[in-house]
Short mmCIF file of C-alpha atoms (C1' of nucleotides) in Angstrom, two decimals:
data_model
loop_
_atom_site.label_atom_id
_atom_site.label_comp_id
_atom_site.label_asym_id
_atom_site.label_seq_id
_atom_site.Cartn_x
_atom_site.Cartn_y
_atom_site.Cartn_z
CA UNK Q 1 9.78 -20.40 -34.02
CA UNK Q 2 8.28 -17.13 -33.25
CA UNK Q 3 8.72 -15.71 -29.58
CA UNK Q 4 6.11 -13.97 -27.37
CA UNK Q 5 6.52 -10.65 -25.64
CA UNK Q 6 5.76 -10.27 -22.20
CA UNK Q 7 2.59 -8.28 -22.38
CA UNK Q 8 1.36 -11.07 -25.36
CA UNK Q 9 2.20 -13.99 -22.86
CA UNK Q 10 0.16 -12.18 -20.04
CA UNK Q 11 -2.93 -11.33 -22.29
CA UNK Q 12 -3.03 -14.93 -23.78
CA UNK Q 13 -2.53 -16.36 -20.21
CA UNK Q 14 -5.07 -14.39 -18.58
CA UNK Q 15 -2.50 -12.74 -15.95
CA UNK Q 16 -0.30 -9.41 -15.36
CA UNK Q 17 3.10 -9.18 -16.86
CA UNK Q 18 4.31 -8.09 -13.11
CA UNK Q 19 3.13 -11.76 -12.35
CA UNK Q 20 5.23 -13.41 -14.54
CA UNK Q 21 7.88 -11.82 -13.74
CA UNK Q 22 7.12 -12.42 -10.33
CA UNK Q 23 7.00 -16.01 -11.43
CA UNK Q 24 10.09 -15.78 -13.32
CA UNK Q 25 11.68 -14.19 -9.87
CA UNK Q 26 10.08 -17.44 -7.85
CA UNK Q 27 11.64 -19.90 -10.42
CA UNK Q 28 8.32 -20.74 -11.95
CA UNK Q 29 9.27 -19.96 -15.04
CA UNK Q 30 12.56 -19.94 -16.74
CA UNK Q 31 14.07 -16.95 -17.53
CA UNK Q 32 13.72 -16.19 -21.60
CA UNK Q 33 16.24 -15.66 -23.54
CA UNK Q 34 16.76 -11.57 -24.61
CA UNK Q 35 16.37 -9.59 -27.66
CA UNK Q 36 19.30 -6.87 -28.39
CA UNK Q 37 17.16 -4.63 -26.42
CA UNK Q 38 16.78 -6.43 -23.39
CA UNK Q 39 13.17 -7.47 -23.94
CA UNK Q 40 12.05 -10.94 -22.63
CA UNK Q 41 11.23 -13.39 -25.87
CA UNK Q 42 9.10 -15.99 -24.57
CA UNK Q 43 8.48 -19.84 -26.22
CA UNK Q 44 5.01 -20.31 -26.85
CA UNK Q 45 4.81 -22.77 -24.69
CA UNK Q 46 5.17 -20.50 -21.51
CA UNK Q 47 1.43 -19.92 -21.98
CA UNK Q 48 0.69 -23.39 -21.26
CA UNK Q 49 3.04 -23.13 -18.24
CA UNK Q 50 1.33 -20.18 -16.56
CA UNK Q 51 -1.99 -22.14 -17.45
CA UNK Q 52 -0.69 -25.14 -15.72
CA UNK Q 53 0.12 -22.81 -12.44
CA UNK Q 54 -3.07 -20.63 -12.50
CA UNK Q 55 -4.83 -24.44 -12.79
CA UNK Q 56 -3.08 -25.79 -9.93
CA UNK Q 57 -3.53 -22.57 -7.59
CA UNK Q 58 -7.11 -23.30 -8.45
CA UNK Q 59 -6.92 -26.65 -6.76
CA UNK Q 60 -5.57 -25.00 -3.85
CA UNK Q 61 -1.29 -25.52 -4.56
CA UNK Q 62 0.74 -22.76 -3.37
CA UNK Q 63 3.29 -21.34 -5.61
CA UNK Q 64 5.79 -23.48 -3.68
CA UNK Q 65 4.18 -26.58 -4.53
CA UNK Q 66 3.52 -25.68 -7.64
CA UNK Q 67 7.68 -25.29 -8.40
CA UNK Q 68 7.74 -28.78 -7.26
CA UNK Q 69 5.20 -30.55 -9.52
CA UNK Q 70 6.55 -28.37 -12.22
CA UNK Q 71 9.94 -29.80 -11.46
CA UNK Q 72 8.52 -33.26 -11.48
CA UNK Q 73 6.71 -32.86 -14.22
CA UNK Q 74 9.47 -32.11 -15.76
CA UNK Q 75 11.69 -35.08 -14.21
CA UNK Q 76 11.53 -38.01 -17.04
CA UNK Q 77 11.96 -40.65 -13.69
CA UNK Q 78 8.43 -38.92 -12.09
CA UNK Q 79 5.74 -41.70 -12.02
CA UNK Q 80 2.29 -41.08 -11.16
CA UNK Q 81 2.69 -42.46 -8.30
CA UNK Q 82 4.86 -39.47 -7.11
CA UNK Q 83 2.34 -36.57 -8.24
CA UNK Q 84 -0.53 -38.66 -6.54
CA UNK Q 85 0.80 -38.66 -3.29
CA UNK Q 86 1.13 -34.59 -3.37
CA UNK Q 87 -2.13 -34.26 -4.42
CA UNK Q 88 -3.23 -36.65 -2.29
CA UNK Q 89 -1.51 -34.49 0.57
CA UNK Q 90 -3.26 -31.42 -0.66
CA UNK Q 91 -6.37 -33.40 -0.42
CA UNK Q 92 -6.11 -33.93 3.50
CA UNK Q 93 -5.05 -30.41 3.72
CA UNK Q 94 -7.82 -28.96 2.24
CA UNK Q 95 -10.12 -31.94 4.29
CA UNK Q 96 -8.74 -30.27 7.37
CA UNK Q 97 -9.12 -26.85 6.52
CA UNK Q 98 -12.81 -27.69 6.08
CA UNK Q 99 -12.93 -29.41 9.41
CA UNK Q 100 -11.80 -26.15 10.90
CA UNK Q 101 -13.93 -24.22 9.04
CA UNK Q 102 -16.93 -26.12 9.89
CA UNK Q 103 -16.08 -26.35 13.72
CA UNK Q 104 -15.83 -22.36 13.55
CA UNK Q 105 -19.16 -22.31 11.92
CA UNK Q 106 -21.12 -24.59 13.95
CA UNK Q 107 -19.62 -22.85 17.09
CA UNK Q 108 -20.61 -19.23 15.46
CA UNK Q 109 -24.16 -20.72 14.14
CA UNK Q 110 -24.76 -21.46 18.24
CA UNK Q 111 -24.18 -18.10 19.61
CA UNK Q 112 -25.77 -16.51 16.46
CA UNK Q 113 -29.16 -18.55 17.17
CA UNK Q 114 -29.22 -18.02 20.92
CA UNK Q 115 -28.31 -13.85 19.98
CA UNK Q 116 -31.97 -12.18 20.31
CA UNK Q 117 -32.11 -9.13 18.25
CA UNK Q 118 -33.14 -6.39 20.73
CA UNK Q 119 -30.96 -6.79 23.75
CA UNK Q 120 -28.26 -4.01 24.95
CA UNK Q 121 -24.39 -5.25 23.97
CA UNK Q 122 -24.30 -6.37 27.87
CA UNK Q 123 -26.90 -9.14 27.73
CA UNK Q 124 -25.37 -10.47 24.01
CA UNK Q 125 -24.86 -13.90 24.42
CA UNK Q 126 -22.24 -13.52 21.66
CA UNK Q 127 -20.06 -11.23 23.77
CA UNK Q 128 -20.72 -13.17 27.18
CA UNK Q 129 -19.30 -16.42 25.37
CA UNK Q 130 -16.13 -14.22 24.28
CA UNK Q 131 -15.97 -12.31 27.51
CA UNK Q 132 -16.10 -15.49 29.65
CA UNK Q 133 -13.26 -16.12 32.26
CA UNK I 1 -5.94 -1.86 42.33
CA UNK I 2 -3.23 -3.94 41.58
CA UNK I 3 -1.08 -4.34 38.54
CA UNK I 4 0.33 -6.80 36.03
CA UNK I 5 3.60 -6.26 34.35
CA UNK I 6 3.23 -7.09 30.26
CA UNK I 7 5.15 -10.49 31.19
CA UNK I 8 2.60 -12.07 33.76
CA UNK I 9 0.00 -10.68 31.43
CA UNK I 10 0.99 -12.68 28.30
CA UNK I 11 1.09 -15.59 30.97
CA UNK I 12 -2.12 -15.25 32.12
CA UNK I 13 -3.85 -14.86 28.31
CA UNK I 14 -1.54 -17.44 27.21
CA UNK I 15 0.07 -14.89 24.77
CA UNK I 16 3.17 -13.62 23.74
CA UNK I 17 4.86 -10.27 24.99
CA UNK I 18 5.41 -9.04 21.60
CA UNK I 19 2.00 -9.87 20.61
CA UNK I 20 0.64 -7.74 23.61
CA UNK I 21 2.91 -4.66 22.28
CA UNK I 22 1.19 -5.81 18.79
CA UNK I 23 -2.34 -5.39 19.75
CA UNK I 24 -1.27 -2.23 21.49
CA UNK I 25 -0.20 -0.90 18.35
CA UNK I 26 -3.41 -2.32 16.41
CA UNK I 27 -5.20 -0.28 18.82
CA UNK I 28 -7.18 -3.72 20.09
CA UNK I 29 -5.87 -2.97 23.78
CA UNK I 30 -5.29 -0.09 25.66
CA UNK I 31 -1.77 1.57 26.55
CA UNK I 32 -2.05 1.49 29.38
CA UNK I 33 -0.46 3.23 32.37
CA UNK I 34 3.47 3.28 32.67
CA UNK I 35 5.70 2.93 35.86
CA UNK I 36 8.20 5.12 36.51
CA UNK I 37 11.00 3.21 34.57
CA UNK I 38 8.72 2.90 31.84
CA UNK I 39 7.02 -0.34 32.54
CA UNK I 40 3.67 -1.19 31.25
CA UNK I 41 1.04 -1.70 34.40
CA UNK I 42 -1.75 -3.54 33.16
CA UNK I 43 -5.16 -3.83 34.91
CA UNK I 44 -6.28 -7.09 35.64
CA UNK I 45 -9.23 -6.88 33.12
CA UNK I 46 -6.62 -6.61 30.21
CA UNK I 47 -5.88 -10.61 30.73
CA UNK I 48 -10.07 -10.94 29.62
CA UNK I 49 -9.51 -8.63 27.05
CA UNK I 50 -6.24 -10.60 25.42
CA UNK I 51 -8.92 -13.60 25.74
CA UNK I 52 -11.50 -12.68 24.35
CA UNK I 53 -9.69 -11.58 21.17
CA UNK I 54 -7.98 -15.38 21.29
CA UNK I 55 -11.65 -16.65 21.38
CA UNK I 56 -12.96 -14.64 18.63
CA UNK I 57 -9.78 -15.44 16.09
CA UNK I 58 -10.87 -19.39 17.27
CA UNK I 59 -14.22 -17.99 15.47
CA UNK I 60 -12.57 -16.90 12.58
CA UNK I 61 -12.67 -13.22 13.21
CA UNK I 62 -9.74 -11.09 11.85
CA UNK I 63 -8.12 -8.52 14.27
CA UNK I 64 -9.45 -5.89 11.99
CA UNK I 65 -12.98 -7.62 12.61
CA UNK I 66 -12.16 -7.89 16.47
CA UNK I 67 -11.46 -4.19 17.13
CA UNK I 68 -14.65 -3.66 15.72
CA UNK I 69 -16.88 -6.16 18.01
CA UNK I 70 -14.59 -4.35 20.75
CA UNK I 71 -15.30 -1.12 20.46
CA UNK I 72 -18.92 -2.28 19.66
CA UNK I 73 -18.72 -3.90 23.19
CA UNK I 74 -18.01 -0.51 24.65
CA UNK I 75 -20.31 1.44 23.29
CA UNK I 76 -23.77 1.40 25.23
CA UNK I 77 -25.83 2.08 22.41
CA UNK I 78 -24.83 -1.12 20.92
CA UNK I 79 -27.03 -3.43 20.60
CA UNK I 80 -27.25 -7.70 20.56
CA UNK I 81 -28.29 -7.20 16.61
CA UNK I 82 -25.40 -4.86 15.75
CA UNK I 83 -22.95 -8.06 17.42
CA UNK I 84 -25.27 -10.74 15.51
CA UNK I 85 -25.32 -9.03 12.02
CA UNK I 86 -21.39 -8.99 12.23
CA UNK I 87 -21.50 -13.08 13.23
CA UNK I 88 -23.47 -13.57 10.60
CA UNK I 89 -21.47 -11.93 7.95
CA UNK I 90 -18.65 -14.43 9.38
CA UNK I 91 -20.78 -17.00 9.13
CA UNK I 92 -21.69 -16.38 5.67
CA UNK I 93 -18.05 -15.95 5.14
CA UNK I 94 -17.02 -19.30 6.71
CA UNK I 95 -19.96 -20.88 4.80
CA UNK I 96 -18.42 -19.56 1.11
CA UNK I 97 -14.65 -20.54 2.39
CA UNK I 98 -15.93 -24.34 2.94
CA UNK I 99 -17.59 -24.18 -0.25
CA UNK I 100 -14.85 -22.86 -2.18
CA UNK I 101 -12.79 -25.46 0.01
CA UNK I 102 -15.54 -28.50 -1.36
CA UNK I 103 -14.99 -27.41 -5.39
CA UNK I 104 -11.21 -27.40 -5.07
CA UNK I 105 -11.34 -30.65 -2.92
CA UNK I 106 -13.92 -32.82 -5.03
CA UNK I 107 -11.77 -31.31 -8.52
CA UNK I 108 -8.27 -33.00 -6.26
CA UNK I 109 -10.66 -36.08 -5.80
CA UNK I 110 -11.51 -36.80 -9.30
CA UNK I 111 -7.88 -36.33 -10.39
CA UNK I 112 -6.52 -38.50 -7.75
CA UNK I 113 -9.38 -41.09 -8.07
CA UNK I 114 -7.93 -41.17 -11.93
CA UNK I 115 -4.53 -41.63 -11.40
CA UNK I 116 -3.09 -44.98 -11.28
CA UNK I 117 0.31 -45.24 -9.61
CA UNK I 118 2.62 -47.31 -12.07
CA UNK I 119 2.02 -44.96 -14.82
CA UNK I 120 4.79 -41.65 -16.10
CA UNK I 121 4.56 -38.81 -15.34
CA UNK I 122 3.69 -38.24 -19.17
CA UNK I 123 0.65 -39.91 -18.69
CA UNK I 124 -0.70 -38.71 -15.14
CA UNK I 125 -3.95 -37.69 -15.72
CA UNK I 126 -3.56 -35.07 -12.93
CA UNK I 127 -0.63 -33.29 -14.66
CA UNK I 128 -2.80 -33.81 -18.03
CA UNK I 129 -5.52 -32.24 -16.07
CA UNK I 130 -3.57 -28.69 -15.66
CA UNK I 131 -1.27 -29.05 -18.91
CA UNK I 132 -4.96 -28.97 -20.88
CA UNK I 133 -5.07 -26.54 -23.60
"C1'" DC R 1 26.46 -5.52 44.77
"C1'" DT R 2 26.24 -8.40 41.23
"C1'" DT R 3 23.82 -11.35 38.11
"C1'" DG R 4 20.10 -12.98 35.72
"C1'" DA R 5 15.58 -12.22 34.40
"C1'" DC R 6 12.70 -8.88 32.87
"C1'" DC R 7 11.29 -4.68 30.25
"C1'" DC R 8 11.95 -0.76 26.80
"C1'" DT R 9 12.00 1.14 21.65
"C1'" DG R 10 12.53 0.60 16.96
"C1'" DT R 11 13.41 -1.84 13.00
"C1'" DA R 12 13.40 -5.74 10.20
"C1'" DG R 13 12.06 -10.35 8.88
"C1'" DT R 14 8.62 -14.43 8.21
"C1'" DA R 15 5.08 -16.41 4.89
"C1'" DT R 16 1.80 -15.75 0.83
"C1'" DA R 17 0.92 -13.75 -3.72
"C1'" DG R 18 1.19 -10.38 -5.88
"C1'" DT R 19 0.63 -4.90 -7.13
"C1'" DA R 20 2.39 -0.27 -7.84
"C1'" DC R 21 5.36 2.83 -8.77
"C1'" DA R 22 9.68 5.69 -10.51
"C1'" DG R 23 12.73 6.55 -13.88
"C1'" DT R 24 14.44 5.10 -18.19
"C1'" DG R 25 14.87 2.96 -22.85
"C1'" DA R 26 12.64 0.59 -27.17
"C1'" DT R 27 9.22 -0.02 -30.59
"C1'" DT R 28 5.53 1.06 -33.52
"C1'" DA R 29 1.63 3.56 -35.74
"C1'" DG R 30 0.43 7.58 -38.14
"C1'" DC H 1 9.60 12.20 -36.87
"C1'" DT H 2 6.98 12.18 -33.00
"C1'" DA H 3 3.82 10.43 -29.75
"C1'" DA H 4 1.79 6.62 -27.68
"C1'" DT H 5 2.48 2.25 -26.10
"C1'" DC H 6 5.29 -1.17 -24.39
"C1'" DA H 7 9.28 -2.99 -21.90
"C1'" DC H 8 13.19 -2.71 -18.52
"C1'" DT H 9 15.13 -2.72 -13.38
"C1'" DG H 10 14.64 -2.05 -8.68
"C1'" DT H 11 12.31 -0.85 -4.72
"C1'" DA H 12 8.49 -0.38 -1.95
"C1'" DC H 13 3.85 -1.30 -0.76
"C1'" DT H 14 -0.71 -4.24 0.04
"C1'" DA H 15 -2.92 -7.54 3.57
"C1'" DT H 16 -2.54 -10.79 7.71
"C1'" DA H 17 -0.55 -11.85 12.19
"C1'" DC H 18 2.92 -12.03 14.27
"C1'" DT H 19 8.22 -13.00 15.51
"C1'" DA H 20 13.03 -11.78 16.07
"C1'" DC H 21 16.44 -9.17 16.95
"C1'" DA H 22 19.77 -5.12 18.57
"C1'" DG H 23 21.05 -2.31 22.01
"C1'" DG H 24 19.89 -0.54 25.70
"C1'" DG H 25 17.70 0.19 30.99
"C1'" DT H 26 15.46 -1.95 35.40
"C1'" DC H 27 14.27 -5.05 39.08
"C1'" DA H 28 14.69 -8.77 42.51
"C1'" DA H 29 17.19 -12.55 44.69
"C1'" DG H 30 21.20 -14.05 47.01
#
DNA sequence: CTTGACCCTGTAGTATAGTACAGTGATTAG
DNA sequence: CTAATCACTGTACTATACTACAGGGTCAAG
């Protein structure tokens, strides 16, 4: 069973060692066992792990919600049913965060197309509709 | 000419004190002049100021991003294109976030759509789905 | 004249996700 | 054997936008 240093785990994870021991610090990882000197000796597997979590923050999970589907994963008594339901809540998360974004846009794209390129800053309809009482 | 204290000023904008002293700091509103004891006395037009910052963060500007339009405002030689080439970088900005917001959401979808609910965790395809090698 | 509401400064904490040192010790290649 | 590279801890810093004190002083109503 041959162990990993940190710098290895990093380069064949694709992230910095300060992250994982960030992630170590978070509880995303376990903490390795030691060598004499102190150094961290990682499993192989902990390049899966960080792979799993750079996956997930990918699909929009925060590192916090990350621990917990980690932890279920984990959890022999998880069904499916359980992991659904999160991502299903990350789903109408990210639904809503679109629903902002697009109400921001379409009340930007309005004042952008009434904005006529050579008027002074005091005639900019932009500025009038954030200067309004 | 009269005066607000910072208190019926955060009232008025529908803002906090502390956020007042904040923008202060940011340099987004003026100090402005101080009573005798101390006290901030703010001009009536401060309350449109500490609005129209509120409107443009509803647009998705960044305080950085609003001290900018601001001082733009100020500045004669501004012009309505100087305001609309900064909306429209926003706009393009907004535009990327939804679409970076659609990939992560239609990914979640796929997963979720995959996952039947009486199944282990072992054998969740969404925890498959970030565990791949 | 007292009491409560208000204001002051300055610092520190919240959340998110790291990144960047400083100062020191270990390992490895030549 | 020595130099370069790597690892260690701990703290502080990045960006964003506040929020929460502590420990004072001030103002207005009764």
């Amino acid at each position: 069973m041959k162990s990993l240093t940190i710098g290895k785990v990093a380069g064949q994870a694709g992230v910095g060692i300060e992250t994982i021991r960030f992630y170590e610090h978070r509880e995303l990882i376990e903490p390795p066992p030691r060598s004499a000197a102190g150094y961290r000796q990682y499993p192989e597997n902990t390049v899966q792990r960080l792979r799993f979590i750079r996956r997930a923050k990918e699909l929009g999970f925060s590192l916090k919600e990350i621990k917990e589907l980690l932890t279920l994963q984990s959890n022999p008594k998880t069904t499916c049913a359980d992991i659904k339901q999160r991502a299903e809540m990350k789903l109408a998360d990210i639904h809503q965060r679109i629903h902002d974004l697009e109400k921001m846009g379409s009340a930007l794209e309005t004042l952008v197309t009434a904005c006529s390129a050579d008027a002074t800053s005091a005639e900019c309809p932009i500025l009038q509709a954030l200067a309004e009482e």
